[in-house]
C-alpha cells in the first residue's frame, strides 16, 4: 500500500490544515522554495497568496507515482477555501528526461 499522505517536516495533512494562519504562513507562504513529501515523492516548489488566488509553482517532482498531484491538489483546494481564495494558479516547470 502506498502512503500518499502529505507531510511537511513531519506534519500530516490534517496537522497542516489545523495550523494557525501565522504559523502556516511561516512554513509555506514565504515565497521561497520548499520541499514537500507526499508518500515517496519529493516536490520542490514555491507557494504564495495573491489577490484571492493561491499560487503553486512546482519546479521538480522526484519519485512517487499515481496520486501525488491529486493529493497536492486536494490539499491546495482545502487551504484555498480556508483562506477565501477563489482560484488556484499552477505554474509547472516540466523538463523531459530525454531529448
Short mmCIF file of C-alpha atoms in Angstrom, two decimals:
data_model
loop_
_atom_site.label_atom_id
_atom_site.label_comp_id
_atom_site.label_asym_id
_atom_site.label_seq_id
_atom_site.Cartn_x
_atom_site.Cartn_y
_atom_site.Cartn_z
CA UNK A 1 0.00 0.00 0.00
CA UNK A 2 1.33 3.45 -0.94
CA UNK A 3 1.44 6.23 1.63
CA UNK A 4 0.01 9.21 -0.27
CA UNK A 5 -0.20 11.40 2.81
CA UNK A 6 1.15 14.92 2.59
CA UNK A 7 3.98 15.63 5.02
CA UNK A 8 5.85 18.83 5.57
CA UNK A 9 8.71 18.39 8.02
CA UNK A 10 6.75 15.79 9.97
CA UNK A 11 3.31 17.42 9.67
CA UNK A 12 0.43 15.42 8.17
CA UNK A 13 -2.30 17.00 6.01
CA UNK A 14 -4.71 17.34 8.96
CA UNK A 15 -1.98 18.99 11.06
CA UNK A 16 -1.17 21.42 8.24
CA UNK A 17 -4.82 22.40 7.78
CA UNK A 18 -5.17 22.91 11.55
CA UNK A 19 -2.15 25.23 11.89
CA UNK A 20 -2.86 28.83 12.94
CA UNK A 21 -2.61 31.20 9.96
CA UNK A 22 0.63 32.82 11.15
CA UNK A 23 2.44 29.51 11.58
CA UNK A 24 1.18 28.28 8.23
CA UNK A 25 2.40 31.46 6.51
CA UNK A 26 5.87 30.99 8.02
CA UNK A 27 6.05 27.39 6.80
CA UNK A 28 4.52 27.73 3.35
CA UNK A 29 3.71 31.21 2.04
CA UNK A 30 7.10 32.88 2.30
CA UNK A 31 7.88 32.91 -1.43
CA UNK A 32 10.96 30.71 -1.08
CA UNK A 33 11.27 27.16 -2.45
CA UNK A 34 10.39 24.35 -0.05
CA UNK A 35 10.32 20.57 -0.32
CA UNK A 36 7.08 18.70 0.36
CA UNK A 37 6.96 14.95 0.79
CA UNK A 38 3.90 13.05 -0.42
CA UNK A 39 4.37 9.34 0.05
CA UNK A 40 7.72 8.59 -1.56
CA UNK A 41 7.62 11.70 -3.78
CA UNK A 42 9.56 14.85 -3.01
CA UNK A 43 8.21 18.04 -4.55
CA UNK A 44 10.27 21.22 -4.85
CA UNK A 45 8.00 24.23 -5.12
CA UNK A 46 7.02 27.71 -4.01
CA UNK A 47 3.59 28.74 -2.77
CA UNK A 48 2.03 32.15 -2.21
CA UNK A 49 -1.24 34.05 -1.97
CA UNK A 50 -2.08 36.99 -4.19
CA UNK A 51 -5.39 38.74 -4.92
CA UNK A 52 -7.65 35.92 -3.68
CA UNK A 53 -5.62 33.29 -5.55
CA UNK A 54 -3.36 30.53 -4.28
CA UNK A 55 -0.27 30.10 -6.47
CA UNK A 56 1.55 26.78 -6.67
CA UNK A 57 4.85 26.83 -8.58
CA UNK A 58 6.30 23.35 -8.98
CA UNK A 59 9.92 23.07 -10.04
CA UNK A 60 10.62 19.38 -9.61
CA UNK A 61 8.93 16.13 -8.55
CA UNK A 62 11.16 13.19 -7.67
CA UNK A 63 9.84 9.67 -7.08
CA UNK A 64 6.28 8.85 -6.18
CA UNK A 65 3.63 7.73 -8.58
CA UNK A 66 -0.07 7.98 -9.16
CA UNK A 67 -1.96 10.19 -6.80
CA UNK A 68 0.80 12.65 -5.88
CA UNK A 69 -0.65 15.61 -7.80
CA UNK A 70 -4.17 14.64 -6.68
CA UNK A 71 -3.13 14.80 -3.01
CA UNK A 72 -1.37 18.13 -3.55
CA UNK A 73 -4.35 19.50 -5.47
CA UNK A 74 -6.96 18.44 -2.89
CA UNK A 75 -4.85 19.90 -0.08
CA UNK A 76 -4.36 23.15 -2.02
CA UNK A 77 -8.14 23.41 -2.61
CA UNK A 78 -8.79 22.94 1.13
CA UNK A 79 -6.23 25.62 2.01
CA UNK A 80 -7.65 27.97 -0.64
CA UNK A 81 -11.15 27.54 0.82
CA UNK A 82 -9.82 28.30 4.32
CA UNK A 83 -8.20 31.48 3.02
CA UNK A 84 -11.16 32.67 0.94
CA UNK A 85 -9.31 32.22 -2.34
CA UNK A 86 -11.42 31.92 -5.46
CA UNK A 87 -8.88 30.21 -7.68
CA UNK A 88 -5.71 28.12 -7.83
CA UNK A 89 -2.95 29.14 -10.22
CA UNK A 90 -0.50 26.37 -11.19
CA UNK A 91 2.93 27.09 -12.63
CA UNK A 92 4.65 23.83 -13.55
CA UNK A 93 8.17 23.66 -14.90
CA UNK A 94 8.35 20.42 -16.87
CA UNK A 95 11.65 19.16 -18.21
CA UNK A 96 11.76 15.95 -20.26
CA UNK A 97 14.16 13.23 -19.14
CA UNK A 98 15.33 12.64 -22.72
CA UNK A 99 15.78 14.80 -25.74
#
